[in-house]
Every structure is written in C-alpha cells, then in structure tokens.
Coordinates of C-alpha atoms in Angstrom, one line a residue:
X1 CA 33.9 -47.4 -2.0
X2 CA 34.6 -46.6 1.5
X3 CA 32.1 -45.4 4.0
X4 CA 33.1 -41.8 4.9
X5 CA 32.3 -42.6 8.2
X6 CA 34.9 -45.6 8.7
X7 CA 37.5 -42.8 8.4
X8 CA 36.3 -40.8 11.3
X9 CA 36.9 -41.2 14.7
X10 CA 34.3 -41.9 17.4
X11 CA 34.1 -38.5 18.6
X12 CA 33.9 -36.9 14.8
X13 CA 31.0 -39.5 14.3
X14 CA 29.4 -38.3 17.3
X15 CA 30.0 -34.8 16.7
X16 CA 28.5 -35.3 12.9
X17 CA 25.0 -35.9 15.0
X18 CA 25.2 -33.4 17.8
X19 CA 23.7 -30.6 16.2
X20 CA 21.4 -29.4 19.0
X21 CA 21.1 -29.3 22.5
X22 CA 19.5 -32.6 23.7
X23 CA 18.9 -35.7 22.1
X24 CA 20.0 -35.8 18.7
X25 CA 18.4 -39.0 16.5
X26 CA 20.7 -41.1 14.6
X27 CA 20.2 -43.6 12.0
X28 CA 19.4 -46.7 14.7
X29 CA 16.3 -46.7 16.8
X30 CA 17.1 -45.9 19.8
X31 CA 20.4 -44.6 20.0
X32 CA 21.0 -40.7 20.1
X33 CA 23.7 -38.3 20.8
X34 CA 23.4 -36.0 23.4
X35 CA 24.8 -33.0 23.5
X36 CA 25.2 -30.8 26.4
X37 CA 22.4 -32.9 28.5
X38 CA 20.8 -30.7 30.9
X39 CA 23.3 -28.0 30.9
X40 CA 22.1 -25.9 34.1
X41 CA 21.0 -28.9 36.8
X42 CA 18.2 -30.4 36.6
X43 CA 16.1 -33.3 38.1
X44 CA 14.6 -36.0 36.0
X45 CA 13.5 -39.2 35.2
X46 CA 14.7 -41.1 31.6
X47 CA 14.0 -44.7 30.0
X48 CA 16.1 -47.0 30.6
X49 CA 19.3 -46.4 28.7
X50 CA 23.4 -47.1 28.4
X51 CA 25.8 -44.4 27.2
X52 CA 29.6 -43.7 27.1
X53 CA 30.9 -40.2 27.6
X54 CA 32.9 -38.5 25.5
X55 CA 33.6 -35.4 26.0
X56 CA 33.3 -33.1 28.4
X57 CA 32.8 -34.0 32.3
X58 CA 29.1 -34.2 34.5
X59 CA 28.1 -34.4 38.0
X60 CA 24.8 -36.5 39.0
X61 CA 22.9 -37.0 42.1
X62 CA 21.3 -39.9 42.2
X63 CA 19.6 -41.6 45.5
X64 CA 21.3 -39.0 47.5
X65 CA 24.9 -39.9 46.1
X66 CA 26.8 -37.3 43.8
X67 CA 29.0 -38.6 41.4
X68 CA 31.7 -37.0 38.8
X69 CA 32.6 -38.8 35.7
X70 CA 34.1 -37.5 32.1
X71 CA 35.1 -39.2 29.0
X72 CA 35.8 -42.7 29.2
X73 CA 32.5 -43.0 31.9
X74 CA 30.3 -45.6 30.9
X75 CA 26.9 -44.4 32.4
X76 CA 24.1 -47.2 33.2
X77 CA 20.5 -46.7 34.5
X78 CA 18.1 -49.7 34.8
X79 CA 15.4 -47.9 36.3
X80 CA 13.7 -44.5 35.3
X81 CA 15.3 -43.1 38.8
X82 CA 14.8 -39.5 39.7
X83 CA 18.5 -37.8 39.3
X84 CA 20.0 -33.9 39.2
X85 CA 22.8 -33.5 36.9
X86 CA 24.9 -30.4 35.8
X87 CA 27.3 -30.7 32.9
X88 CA 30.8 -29.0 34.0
X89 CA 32.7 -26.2 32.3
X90 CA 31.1 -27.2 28.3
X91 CA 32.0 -24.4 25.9
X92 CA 30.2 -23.1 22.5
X93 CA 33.3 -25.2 20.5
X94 CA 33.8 -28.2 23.2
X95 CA 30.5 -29.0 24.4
X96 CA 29.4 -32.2 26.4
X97 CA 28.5 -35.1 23.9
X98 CA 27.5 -38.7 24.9
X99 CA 26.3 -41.4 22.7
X100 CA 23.3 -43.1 24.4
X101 CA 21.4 -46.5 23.4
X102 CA 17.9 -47.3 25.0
X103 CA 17.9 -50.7 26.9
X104 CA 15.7 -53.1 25.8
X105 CA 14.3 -55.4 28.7
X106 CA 13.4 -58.2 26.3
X107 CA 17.0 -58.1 25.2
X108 CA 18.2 -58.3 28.6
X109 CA 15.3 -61.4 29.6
X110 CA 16.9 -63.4 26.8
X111 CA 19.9 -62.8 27.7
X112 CA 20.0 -63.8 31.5
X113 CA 17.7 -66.9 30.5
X114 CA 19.5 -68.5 27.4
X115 CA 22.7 -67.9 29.9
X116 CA 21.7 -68.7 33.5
X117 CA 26.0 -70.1 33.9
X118 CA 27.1 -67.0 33.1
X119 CA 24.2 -64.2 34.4
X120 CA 23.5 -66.2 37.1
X121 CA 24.9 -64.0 40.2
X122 CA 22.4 -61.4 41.3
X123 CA 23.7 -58.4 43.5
X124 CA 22.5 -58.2 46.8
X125 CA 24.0 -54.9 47.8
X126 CA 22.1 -51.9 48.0
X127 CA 24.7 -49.8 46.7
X128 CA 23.3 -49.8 43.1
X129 CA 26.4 -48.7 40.8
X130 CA 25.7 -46.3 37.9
X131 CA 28.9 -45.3 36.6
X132 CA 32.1 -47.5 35.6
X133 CA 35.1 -47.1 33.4
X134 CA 34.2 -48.1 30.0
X135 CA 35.7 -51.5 28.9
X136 CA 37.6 -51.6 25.1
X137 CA 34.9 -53.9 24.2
X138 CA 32.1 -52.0 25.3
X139 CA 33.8 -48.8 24.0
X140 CA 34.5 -50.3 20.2
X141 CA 30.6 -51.3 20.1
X142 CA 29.2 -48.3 21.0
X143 CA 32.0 -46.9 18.2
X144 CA 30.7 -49.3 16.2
X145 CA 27.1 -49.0 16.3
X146 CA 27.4 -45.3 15.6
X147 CA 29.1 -45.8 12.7
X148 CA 26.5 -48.0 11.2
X149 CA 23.8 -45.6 11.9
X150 CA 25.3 -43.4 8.8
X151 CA 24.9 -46.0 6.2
X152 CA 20.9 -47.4 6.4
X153 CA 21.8 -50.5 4.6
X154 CA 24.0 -51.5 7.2
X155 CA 22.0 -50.1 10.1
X156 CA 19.3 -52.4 8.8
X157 CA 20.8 -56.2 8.8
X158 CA 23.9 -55.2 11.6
X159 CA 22.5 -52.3 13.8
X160 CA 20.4 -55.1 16.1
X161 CA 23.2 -57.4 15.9
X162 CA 25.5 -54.6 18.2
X163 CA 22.5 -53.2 20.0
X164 CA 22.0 -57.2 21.4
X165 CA 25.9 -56.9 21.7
X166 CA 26.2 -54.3 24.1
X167 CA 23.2 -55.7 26.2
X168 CA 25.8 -58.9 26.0
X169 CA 28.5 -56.9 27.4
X170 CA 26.9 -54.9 30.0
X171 CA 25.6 -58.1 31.8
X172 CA 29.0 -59.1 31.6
X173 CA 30.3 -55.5 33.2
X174 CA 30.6 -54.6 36.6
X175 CA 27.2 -53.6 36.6
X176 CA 26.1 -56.5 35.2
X177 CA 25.0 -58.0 38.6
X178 CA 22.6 -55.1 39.6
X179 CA 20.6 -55.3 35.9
X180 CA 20.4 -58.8 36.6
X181 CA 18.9 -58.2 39.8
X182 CA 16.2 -55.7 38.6
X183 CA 15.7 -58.3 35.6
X184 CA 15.6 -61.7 36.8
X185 CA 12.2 -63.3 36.5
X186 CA 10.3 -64.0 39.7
X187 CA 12.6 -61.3 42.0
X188 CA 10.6 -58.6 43.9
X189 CA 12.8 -55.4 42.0
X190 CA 11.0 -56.8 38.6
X191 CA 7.6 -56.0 40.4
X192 CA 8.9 -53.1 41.2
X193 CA 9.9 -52.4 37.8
X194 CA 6.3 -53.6 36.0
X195 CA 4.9 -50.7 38.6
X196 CA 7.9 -47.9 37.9
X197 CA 6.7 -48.7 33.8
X198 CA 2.7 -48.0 34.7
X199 CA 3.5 -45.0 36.2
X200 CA 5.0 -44.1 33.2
X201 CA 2.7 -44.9 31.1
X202 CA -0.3 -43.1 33.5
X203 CA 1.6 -40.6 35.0
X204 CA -0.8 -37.4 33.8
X205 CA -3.4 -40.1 36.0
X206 CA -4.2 -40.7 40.0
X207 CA -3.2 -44.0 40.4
X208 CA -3.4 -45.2 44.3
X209 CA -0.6 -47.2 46.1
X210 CA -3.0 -49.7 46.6
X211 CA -4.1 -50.1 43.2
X212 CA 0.1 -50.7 42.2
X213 CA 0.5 -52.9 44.3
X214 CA -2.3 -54.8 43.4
X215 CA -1.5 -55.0 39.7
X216 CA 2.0 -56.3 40.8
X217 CA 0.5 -58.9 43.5
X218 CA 2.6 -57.3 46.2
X219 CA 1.3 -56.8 50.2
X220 CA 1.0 -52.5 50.5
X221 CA 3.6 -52.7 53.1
X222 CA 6.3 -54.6 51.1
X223 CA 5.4 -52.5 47.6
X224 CA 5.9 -49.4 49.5
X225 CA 9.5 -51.2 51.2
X226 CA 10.8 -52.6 48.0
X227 CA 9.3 -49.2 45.5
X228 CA 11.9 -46.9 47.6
X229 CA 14.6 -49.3 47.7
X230 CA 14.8 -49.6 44.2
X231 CA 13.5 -45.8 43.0
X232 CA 15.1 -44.0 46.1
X233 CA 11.6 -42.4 46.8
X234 CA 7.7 -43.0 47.1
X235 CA 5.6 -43.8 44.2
X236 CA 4.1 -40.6 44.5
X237 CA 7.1 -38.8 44.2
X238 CA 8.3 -40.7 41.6
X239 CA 5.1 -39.9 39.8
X240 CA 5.2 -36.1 39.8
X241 CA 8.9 -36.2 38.9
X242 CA 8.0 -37.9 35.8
X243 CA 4.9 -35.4 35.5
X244 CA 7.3 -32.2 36.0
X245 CA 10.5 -33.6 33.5
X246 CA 7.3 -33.7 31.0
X247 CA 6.5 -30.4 32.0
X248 CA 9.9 -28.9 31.3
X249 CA 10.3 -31.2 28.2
X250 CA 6.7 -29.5 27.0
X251 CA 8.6 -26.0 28.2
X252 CA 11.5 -25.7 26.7
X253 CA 11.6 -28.2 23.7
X254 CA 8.7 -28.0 22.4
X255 CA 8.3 -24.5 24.0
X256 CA 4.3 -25.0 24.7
X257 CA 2.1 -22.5 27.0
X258 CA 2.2 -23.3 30.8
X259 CA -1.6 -24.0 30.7
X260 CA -1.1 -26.4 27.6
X261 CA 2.1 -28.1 29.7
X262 CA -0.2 -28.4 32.7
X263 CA -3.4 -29.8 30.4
X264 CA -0.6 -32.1 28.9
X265 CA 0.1 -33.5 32.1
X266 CA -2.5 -33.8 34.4
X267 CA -2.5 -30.6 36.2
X268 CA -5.5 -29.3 37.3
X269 CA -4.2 -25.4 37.1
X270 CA -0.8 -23.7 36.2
X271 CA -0.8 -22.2 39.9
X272 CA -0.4 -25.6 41.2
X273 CA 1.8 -26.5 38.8
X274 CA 4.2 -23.5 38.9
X275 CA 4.7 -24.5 42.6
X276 CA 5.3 -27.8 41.9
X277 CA 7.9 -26.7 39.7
X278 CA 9.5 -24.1 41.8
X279 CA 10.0 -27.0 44.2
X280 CA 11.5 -29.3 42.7
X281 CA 13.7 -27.6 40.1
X282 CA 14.5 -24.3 42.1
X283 CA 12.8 -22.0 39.5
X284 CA 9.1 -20.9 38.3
X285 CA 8.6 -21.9 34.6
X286 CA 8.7 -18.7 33.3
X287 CA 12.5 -18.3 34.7
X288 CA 12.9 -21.9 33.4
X289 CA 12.3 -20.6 30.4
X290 CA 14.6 -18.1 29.6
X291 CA 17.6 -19.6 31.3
X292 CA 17.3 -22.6 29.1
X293 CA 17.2 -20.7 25.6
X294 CA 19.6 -17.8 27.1
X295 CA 21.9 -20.6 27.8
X296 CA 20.9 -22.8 23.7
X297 CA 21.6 -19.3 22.5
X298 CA 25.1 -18.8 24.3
X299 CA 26.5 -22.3 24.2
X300 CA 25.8 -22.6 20.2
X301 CA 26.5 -18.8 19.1
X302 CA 29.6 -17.9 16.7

C-alpha cells in the first residue's frame, strides 16, 4: 500500500506538522517544523541547525547584518549566534513554515576527516554566510527526510541515512567552507566553539573569562579576539542572551511565573531580570506576554 505521505507535496507534508506556533516535533529526532518562528522580532540564540524555507518570507539580523530571504532560502547556523528576526506579512491561512534539522557536529567531524580531498578548503573570510539558495539536492532531502518521519518503520533504518546526507551536502554547499572552518580539528573557531557549548550548558552559572579560556587552552587576550569574531559579541553577552531566550521560552511556552523564569535561570531577582529583558528585547515580560499569545490567538483563529 502506498504511504499517504508519498502523495503529498513538501509543503502539505510540512503543513501536516505545523500545528502550533514554534517548533513542531516530527517523527525523526531532531528535525521540526516551524511555524511562524518568532512572529514579532525577537533576539536569540538556537543549536546548531539547517532549514529550508517554505513559505512565507523573514528578515534576520545577525552580527550587525540584516538579511531577507523567503521560500527557496536555505538557512545555516553553525554557531548558537545571537540574531533578531521578524517573520514578514504571515497570515492565519498562509503562515511562515520551515522545516529545520539539528546539526550534528560528530556528523560533520566524520565527514571533513574521512574526506580531507574534498572538505579540505577552509574559509578565511570573515564574512560568515548564513543564507543561500537551496540546491535540488539539498531541497529533495530535506523533502525526503520529512516524508520518512510519517512512517516509523522507515524513520527508523533510513531517517539517519538522509540526516548524514544533508550534512554531506551542506559541506558541499556554498557554506560548506565556513562549517568547515568552525569544525576542523586543531583550528582556533573549534575552541571557540567547545567554549560557546559550556556556556550553554552553564549559562544559569558565573563562569569567568578566565576560567573559558582555560578550559579551551587559549591566552585571555586571543579567547576574548577569536570569542567575538566568531559569536559577534563578548562571552558575557553571549551568556545572558542565552539566559533571556530561556527566559522568554519559560514565558511564553511554557507560560511560567517571572520569579520561577528568573529561579530557572539564574537570576538573583525578577527586578533585575525584568531590566534585563526590557533591554534586550524592547519589552518588560509582562508586555512580552500578552503580545505573544494576543498575536498565537490572532494568527491561528477561524
């Protein structure tokens, strides 16, 4: 019998999954659907993830740049870098939808060292690219993939066949050279990556410069060089933008107190934390809030 889902197209397979604002799990590990992302500007951080676009059109900032992409926009991020991002003109019957697949950097080690021939050019430009026009090949995996994820048998045995796939091709993409750069063993970005992935992991902490640097065997003054080339910012910034995106995802998913989102995170008191907040995302979290389920219950009602 034919899989019902063979029959649809990409976007109807997407579509099938997007039935909330956010993330949306599918039947693979690791790769979602998102629908209407971050509908009202906001800044982040996220894992390190690939996605195509499409539907619907976005606008990020990201290391001071803005960019504007739409369908067809394969979007890249290799390192959990601060970004703004506002989703453009989505409607209740037409909103934005992305299919996004979390990078897995012992995937991309193998890669670059069973292939050193072909994923041997690293980039040395420091204009990092996020964005580029899908390729077919890329486009039918990420088609494909998605597709598996409605039948569990298949998702099983072939789901980390594709998922190892598009790692393949995106080290083969334009982009290719950058992830290859962050990723190649010995290079300074991958100590700067070990330290971006501690702060994750102990962002509600106080973790010194010094002590970063230590753990990735790195003088202060060239951890502090290379941490804002790569990140676009300090390592304490970075820190208390991952600390505030887990604030808001504490606020308005799972729709927790301010005092249990700031004992979540680290905070020492909601005052400090509410202006925190009002700095970096132009709003206290009370006004957070209400925009974001004003704008769940307007984008999603008949």
């Amino acid at each position: 019998m034919e899989h019902i889902a063979s029959r649809c197209t990409f976007l109807e397979n997407a579509l099938f999954f997007a039935r909330r604002v956010g993330h949306n799990a599918t039947g693979i590990q690791g790769l979602s659907v998102v629908c209407n992302s971050c509908e009202e500007g906001r800044s982040s951080s996220v894992a390190l993830y690939a996605g195509i676009i499409l539907q619907g059109r976005k606008r990020t900032t990201v290391q001071g740049k803005t960019y504007t992409y739409g369908a067809g926009t394969c979007a890249v991020n290799c390192a959990p870098l601060p970004f703004e991002t506002f989703v453009e003109k989505e409607t209740a019957d037409k909103p934005f939808i992305s299919v996004v697949l979390e990078l897995d950097p012992l995937i991309l080690d193998e890669i670059i060292l069973a292939h050193p021939d072909v994923t041997s050019k690293i980039s040395e430009s420091k204009d990092l690219k996020f964005f580029f026009e899908s390729t077919p090949e890329i486009k039918e995996a990420f088609a494909r993939i998605l597709d598996l994820s409605r039948d569990s048998k298949k998702a099983g045995i072939l789901g980390p066949v594709v998922k190892r796939e598009l790692h393949a091709l995106l080290l083969l993409s334009e982009v290719g050279p950058w992830i290859r750069s962050l990723y190649s063993r010995g290079s300074q970005s991958l100590r700067i990556m070990v330290a971006m992935d501690i702060l994750r992991k102990r962002f509600r902490e106080s973790i010194g410069v010094a002590e970063l640097a230590a753990a990735v065997n790195m003088s202060l003054s060239t951890f502090r060089r290379h941490f804002s080339s790569v990140a676009g910012c300090t390592p304490l910034q970075f820190q208390k933008t991952l600390k505030l995106s887990e604030v808001r995802r504490l606020l308005t998913v799972e729709r927790k107190s301010v005092s249990q989102a700031a004992l979540a995170t680290g905070y020492m008191s909601t005052s400090q934390l509410a202006s925190d907040y009002k700095k970096h995302f132009g709003l206290n979290p009370h006004e957070e809030v209400v925009r974001f389920r004003d704008k769940v219950d307007q984008t999603f009602s008949e």
